[in-house]
mmCIF file of C-alpha atoms in Angstrom:
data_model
loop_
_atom_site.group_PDB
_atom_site.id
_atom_site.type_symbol
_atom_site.label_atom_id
_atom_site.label_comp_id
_atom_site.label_asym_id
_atom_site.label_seq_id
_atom_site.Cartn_x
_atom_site.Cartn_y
_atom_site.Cartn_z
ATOM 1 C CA UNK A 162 -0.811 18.923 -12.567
ATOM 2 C CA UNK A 163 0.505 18.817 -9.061
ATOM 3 C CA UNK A 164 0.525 15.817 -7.025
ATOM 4 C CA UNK A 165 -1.525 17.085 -4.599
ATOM 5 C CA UNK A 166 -4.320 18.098 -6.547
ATOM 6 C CA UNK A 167 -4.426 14.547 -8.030
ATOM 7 C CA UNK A 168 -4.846 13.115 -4.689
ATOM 8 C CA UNK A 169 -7.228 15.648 -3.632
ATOM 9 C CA UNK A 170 -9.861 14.670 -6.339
ATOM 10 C CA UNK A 171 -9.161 11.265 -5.833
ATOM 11 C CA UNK A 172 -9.633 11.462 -2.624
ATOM 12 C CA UNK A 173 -12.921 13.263 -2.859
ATOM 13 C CA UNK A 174 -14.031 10.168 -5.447
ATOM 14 C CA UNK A 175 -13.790 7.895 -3.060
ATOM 15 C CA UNK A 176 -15.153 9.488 -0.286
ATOM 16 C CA UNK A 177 -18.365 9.871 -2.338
ATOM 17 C CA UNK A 178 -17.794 6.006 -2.875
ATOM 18 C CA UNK A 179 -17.870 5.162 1.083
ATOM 19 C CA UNK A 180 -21.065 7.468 1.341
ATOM 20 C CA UNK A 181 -22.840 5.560 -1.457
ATOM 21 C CA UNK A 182 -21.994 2.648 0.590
ATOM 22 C CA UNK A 183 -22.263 3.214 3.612
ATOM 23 C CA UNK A 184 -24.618 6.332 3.899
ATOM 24 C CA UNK A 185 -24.105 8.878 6.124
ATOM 25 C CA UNK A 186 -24.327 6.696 9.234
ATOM 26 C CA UNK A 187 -20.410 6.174 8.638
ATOM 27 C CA UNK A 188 -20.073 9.323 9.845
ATOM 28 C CA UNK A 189 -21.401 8.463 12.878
ATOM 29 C CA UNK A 190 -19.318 5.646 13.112
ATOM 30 C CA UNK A 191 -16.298 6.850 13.028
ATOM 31 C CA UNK A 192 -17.042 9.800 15.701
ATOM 32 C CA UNK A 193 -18.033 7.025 18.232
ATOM 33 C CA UNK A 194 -15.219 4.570 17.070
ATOM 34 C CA UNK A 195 -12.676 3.620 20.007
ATOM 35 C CA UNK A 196 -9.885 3.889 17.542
ATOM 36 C CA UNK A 197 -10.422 7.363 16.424
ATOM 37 C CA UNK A 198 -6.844 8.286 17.419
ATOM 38 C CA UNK A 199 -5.053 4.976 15.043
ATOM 39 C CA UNK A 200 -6.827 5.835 12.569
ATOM 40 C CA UNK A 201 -5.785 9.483 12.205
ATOM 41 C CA UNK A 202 -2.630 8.010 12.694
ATOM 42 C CA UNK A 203 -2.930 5.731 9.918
ATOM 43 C CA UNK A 204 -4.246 7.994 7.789
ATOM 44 C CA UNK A 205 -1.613 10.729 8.466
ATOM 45 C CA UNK A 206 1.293 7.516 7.666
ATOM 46 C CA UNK A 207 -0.233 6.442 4.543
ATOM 47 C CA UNK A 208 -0.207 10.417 3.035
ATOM 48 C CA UNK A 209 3.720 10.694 3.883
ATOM 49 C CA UNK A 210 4.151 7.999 2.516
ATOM 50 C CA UNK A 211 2.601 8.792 -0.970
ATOM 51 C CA UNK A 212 4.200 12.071 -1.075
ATOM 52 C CA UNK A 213 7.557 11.158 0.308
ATOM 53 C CA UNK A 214 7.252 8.259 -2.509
ATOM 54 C CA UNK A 215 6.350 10.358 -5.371
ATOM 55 C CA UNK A 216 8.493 13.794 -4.034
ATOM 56 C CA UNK A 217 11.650 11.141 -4.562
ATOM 57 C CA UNK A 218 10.600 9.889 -7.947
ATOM 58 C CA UNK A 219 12.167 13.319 -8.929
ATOM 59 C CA UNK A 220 15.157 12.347 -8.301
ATOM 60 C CA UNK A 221 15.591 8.629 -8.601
ATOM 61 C CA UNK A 222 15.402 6.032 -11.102
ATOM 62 C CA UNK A 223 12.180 3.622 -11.504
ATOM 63 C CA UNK A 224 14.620 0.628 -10.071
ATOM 64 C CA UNK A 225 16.263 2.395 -6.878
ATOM 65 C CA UNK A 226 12.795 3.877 -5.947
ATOM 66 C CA UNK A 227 11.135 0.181 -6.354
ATOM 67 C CA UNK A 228 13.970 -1.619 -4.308
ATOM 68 C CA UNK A 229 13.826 0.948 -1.395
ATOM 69 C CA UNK A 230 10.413 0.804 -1.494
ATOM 70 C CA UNK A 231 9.753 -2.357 -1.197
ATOM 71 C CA UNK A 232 12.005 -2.701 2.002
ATOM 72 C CA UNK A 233 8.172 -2.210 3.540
ATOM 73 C CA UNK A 234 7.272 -5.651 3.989
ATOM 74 C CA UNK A 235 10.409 -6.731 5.524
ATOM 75 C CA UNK A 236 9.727 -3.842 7.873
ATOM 76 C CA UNK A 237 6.109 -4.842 8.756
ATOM 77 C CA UNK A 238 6.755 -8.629 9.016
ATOM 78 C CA UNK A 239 8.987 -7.426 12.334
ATOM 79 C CA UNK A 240 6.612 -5.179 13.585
ATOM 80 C CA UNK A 241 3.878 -7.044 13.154
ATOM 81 C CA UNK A 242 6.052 -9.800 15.598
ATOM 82 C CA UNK A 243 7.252 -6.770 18.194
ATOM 83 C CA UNK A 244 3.708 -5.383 18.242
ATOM 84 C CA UNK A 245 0.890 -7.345 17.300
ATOM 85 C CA UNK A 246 2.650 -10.317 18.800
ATOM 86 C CA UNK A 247 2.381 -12.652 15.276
ATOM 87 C CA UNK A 248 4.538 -15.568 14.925
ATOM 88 C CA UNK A 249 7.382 -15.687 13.004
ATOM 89 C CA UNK A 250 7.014 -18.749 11.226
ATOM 90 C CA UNK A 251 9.988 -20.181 8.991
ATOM 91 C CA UNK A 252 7.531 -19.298 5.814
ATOM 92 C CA UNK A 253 6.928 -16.304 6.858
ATOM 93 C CA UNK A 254 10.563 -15.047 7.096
ATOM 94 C CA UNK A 255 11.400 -17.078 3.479
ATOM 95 C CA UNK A 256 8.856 -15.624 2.068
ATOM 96 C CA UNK A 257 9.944 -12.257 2.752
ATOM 97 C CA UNK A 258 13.218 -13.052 2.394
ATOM 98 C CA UNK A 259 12.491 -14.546 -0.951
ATOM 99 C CA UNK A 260 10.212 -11.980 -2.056
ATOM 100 C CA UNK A 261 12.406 -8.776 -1.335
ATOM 101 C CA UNK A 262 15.614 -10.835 -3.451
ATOM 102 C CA UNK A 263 13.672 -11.381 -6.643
ATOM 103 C CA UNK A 264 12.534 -7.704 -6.132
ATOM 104 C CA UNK A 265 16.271 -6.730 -6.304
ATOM 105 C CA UNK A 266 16.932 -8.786 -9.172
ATOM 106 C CA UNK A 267 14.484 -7.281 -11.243
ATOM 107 C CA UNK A 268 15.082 -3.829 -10.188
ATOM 108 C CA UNK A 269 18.672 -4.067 -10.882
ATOM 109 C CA UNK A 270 19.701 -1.358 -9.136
ATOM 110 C CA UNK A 271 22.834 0.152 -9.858
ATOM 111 C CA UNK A 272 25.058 2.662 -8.306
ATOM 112 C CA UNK A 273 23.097 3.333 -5.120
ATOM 113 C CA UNK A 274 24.144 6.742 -3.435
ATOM 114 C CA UNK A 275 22.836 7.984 -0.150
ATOM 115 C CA UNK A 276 20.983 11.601 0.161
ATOM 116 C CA UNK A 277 17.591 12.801 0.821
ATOM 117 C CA UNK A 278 16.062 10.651 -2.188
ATOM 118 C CA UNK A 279 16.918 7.939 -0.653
ATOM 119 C CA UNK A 280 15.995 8.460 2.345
ATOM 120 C CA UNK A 281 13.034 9.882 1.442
ATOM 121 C CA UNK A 282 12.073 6.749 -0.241
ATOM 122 C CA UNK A 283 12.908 4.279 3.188
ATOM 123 C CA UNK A 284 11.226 6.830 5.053
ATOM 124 C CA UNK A 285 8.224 6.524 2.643
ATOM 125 C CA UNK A 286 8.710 2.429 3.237
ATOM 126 C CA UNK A 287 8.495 2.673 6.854
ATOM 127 C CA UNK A 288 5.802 4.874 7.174
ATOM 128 C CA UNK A 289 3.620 2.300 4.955
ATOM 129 C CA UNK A 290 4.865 -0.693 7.225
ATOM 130 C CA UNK A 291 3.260 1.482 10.299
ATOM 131 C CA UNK A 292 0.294 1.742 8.457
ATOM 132 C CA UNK A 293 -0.010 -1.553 7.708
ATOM 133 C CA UNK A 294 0.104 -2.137 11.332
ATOM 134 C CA UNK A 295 -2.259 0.107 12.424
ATOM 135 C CA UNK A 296 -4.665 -1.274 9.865
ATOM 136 C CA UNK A 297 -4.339 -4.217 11.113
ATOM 137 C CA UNK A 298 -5.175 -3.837 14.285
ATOM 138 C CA UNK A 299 -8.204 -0.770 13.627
ATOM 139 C CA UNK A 300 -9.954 -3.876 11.469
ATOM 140 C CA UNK A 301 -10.320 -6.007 14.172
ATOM 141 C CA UNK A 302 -13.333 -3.646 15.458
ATOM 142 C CA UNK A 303 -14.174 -0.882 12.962
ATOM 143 C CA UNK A 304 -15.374 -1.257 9.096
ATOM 144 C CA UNK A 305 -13.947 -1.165 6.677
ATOM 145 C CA UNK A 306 -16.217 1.376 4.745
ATOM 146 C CA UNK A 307 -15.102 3.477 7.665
ATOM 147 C CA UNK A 308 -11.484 3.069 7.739
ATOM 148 C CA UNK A 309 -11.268 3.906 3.912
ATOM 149 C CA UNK A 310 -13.496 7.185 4.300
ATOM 150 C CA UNK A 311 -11.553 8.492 7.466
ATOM 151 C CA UNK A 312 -8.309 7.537 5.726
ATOM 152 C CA UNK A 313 -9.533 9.848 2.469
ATOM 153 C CA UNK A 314 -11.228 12.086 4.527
ATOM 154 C CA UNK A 315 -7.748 13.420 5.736
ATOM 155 C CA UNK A 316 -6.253 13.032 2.533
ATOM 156 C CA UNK A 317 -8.975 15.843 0.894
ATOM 157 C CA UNK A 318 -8.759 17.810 4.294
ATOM 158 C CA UNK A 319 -4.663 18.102 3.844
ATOM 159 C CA UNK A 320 -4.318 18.132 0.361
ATOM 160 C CA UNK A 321 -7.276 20.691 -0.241
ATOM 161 C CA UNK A 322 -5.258 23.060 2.230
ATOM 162 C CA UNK A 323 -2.013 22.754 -0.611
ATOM 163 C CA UNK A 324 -3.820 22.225 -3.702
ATOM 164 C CA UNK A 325 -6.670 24.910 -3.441
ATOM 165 C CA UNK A 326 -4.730 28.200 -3.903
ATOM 166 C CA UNK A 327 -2.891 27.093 -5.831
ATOM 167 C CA UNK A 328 -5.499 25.254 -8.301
ATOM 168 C CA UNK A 329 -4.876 24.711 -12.121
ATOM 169 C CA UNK A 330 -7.731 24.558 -14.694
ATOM 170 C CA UNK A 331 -8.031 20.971 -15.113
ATOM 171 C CA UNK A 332 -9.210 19.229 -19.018
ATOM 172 C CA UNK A 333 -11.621 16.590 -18.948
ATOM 173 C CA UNK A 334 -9.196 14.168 -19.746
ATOM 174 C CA UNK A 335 -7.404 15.145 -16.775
ATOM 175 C CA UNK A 336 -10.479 14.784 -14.804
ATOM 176 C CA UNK A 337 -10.865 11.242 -16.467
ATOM 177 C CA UNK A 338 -8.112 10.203 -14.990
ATOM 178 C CA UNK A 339 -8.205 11.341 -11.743
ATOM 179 C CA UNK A 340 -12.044 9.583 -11.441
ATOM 180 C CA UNK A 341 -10.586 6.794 -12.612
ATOM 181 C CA UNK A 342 -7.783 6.483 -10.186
ATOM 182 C CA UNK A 343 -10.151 7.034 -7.771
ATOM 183 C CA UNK A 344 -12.656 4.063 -8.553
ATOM 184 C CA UNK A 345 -9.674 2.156 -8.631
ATOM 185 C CA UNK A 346 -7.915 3.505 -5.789
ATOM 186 C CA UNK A 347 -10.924 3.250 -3.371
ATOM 187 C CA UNK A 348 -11.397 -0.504 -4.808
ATOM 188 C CA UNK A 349 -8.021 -1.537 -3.638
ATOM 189 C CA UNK A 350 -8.323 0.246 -0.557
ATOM 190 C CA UNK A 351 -11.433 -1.487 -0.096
ATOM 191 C CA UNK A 352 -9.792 -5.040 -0.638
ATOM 192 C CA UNK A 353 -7.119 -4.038 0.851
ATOM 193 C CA UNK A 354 -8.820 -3.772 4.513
ATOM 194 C CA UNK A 355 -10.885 -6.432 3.913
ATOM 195 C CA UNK A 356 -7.320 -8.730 3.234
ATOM 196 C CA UNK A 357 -6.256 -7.566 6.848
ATOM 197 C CA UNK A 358 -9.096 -8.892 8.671
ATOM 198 C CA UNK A 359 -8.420 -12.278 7.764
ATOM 199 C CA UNK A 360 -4.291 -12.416 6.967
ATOM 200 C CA UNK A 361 -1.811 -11.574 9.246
ATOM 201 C CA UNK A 362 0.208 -8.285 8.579
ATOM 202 C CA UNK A 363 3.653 -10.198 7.948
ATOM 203 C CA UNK A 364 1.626 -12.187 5.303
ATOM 204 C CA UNK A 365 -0.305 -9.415 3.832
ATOM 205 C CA UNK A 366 3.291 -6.677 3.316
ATOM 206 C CA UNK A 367 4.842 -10.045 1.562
ATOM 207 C CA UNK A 368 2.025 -10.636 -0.741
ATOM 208 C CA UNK A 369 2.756 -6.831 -2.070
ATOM 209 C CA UNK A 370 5.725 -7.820 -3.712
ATOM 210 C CA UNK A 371 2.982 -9.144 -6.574
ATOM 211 C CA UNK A 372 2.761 -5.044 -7.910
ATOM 212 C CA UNK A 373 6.129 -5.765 -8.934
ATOM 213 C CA UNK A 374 4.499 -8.115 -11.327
ATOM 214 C CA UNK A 375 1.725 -5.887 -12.424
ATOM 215 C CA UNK A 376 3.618 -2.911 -12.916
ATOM 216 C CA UNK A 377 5.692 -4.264 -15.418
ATOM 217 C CA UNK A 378 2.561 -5.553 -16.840
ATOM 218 C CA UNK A 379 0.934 -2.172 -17.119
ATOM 219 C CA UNK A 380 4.693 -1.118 -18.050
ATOM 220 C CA UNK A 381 4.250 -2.934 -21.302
ATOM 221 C CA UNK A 382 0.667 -2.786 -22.484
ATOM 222 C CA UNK A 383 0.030 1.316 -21.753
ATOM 223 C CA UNK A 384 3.736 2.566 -22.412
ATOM 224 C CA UNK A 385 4.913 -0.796 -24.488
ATOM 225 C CA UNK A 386 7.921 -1.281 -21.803
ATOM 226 C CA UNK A 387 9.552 -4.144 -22.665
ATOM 227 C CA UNK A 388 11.331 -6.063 -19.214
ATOM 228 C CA UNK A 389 14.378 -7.619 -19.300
ATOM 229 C CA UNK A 390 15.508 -10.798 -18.584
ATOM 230 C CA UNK A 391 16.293 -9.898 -14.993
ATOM 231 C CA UNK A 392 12.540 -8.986 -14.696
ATOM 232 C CA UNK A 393 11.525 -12.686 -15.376
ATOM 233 C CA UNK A 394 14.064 -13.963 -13.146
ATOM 234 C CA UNK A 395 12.908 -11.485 -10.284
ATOM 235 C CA UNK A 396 9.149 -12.400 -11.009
ATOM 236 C CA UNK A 397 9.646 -15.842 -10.498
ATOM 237 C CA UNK A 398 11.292 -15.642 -7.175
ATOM 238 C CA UNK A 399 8.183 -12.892 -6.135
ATOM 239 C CA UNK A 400 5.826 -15.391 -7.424
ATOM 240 C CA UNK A 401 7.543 -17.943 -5.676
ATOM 241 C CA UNK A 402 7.427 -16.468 -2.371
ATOM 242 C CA UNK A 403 3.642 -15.595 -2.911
ATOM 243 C CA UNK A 404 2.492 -19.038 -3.953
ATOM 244 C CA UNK A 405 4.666 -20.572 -1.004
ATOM 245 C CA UNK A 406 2.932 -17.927 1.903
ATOM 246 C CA UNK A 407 -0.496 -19.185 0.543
ATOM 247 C CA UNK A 408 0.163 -22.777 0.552
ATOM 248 C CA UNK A 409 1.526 -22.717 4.338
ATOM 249 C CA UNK A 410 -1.013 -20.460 5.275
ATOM 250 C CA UNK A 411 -3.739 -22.670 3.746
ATOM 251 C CA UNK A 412 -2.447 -25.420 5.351
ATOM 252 C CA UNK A 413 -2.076 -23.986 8.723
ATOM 253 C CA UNK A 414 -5.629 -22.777 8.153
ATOM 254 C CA UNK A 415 -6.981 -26.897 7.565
ATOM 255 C CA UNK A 416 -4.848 -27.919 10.532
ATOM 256 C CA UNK A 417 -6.859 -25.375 12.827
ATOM 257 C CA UNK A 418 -10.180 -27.006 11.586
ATOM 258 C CA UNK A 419 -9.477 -30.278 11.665
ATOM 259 C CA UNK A 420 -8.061 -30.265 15.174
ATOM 260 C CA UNK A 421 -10.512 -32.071 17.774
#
């Protein structure tokens, strides 16, 4: 099934999710929102970046595409200083730093050649780093029920326009799936938002490095993938990032309400 019929239904799942939600008045919302124009933008980065992503998966292996990828958080820790004027902190930068090495380690990439899956792939990377951006600043005045239905809503309008005449007869396994991607897609899109309001962007790209983790979690248990030792080693130096972001954010957090 193509790609962007998958994203179209999903899409249109979670739409229906914001609208049981929110009700029609998000609608409404988003016509009057001040931020109409970021977060067309944001929705228009985030879809180039899933179909750059998945139009290089084509051509590259699972551990090139994952160490490219992941370049995004590096990427949005310096925007996020250039444009939403956050400060670089010394755990901030280790903790990307840290994060994006163990990513390489268990990637293990080998034999890296440049041309246009590759740089498909960074493109994909810094078109998610924008987004992350963007959503960081759109939360600090619109909703998050809103942001994920605008963000969808362009998705369905876009991907409609490719997938409709060209439509395939989908099973209802197939249909399964795609409902169920969208539940959980719209979930973590939810979350995701909701992280954003209260963690600064440079934090919240680092913390990604974690779906390392969980891929090779799924990895094993649906298609009984079994990681190598690199994998551990790489995990621990994600995890180890992760747990030291939270603990200096935590404790910048009890310094700002304990002062007088």
């Amino acid at each position: 099934m193509p790609a962007a019929q998958i994203l179209f239904v999903r899409g249109i799942v979670v739409i229906i999710m914001c609208l049981f939600i929110g009700r029609i008045g998000i609608v409404l919302e988003l016509w009057r929102s001040k931020n109409r124009t970021l977060i067309l933008g944001r929705g228009l980065m985030t879809l180039a970046a899933w179909v750059m992503y998945y139009t290089a998966g084509r051509e590259l292996q699972l551990a090139e595409m994952t160490t490219l990828y992941y370049v995004a958080p590096v990427i949005t820790t310096v925007l996020a200083v250039m444009f939403l004027k956050e400060t670089l902190t010394l755990a901030r930068v280790g903790g990307t730093a840290i994060g994006f090495f163990g990513v390489v380690i268990a990637a293990n990439p080998t034999g890296f050649s440049i041309g246009w899956p590759v740089l498909m792939v960074l493109g994909a990377a810094l078109f998610w780093a924008v987004a992350m951006i963007l959503m960081r600043t759109i939360s600090k005045s619109d909703r998050t029920v809103v942001q994920v239905f605008a963000q969808n809503l362009i998705h369905v309008v876009l991907m409609g326009a490719v997938a409709l005449p060209f439509w395939q007869t989908m099973t209802i396994e197939q249909v399964a799936i795609c409902v169920g991607a969208g539940l959980i897609g719209g979930t973590a899109q939810f979350v995701l938002v909701e992280a954003a309001r209260a963690v600064p962007a440079s934090v919240l790209g680092t913390v990604e490095y974690a779906a390392l983790i969980w891929s090779f979690v799924f990895g094993y248990l649906f298609f009984g993938e079994m990681p190598v030792l690199t994998v551990y080693i790489g995990a621990f130096f994600v995890v180890a990032a992760g747990l030291m972001l939270a603990l200096s954010e935590r404790r910048k957090s009890r310094v700002v309400i304990d002062a007088p």
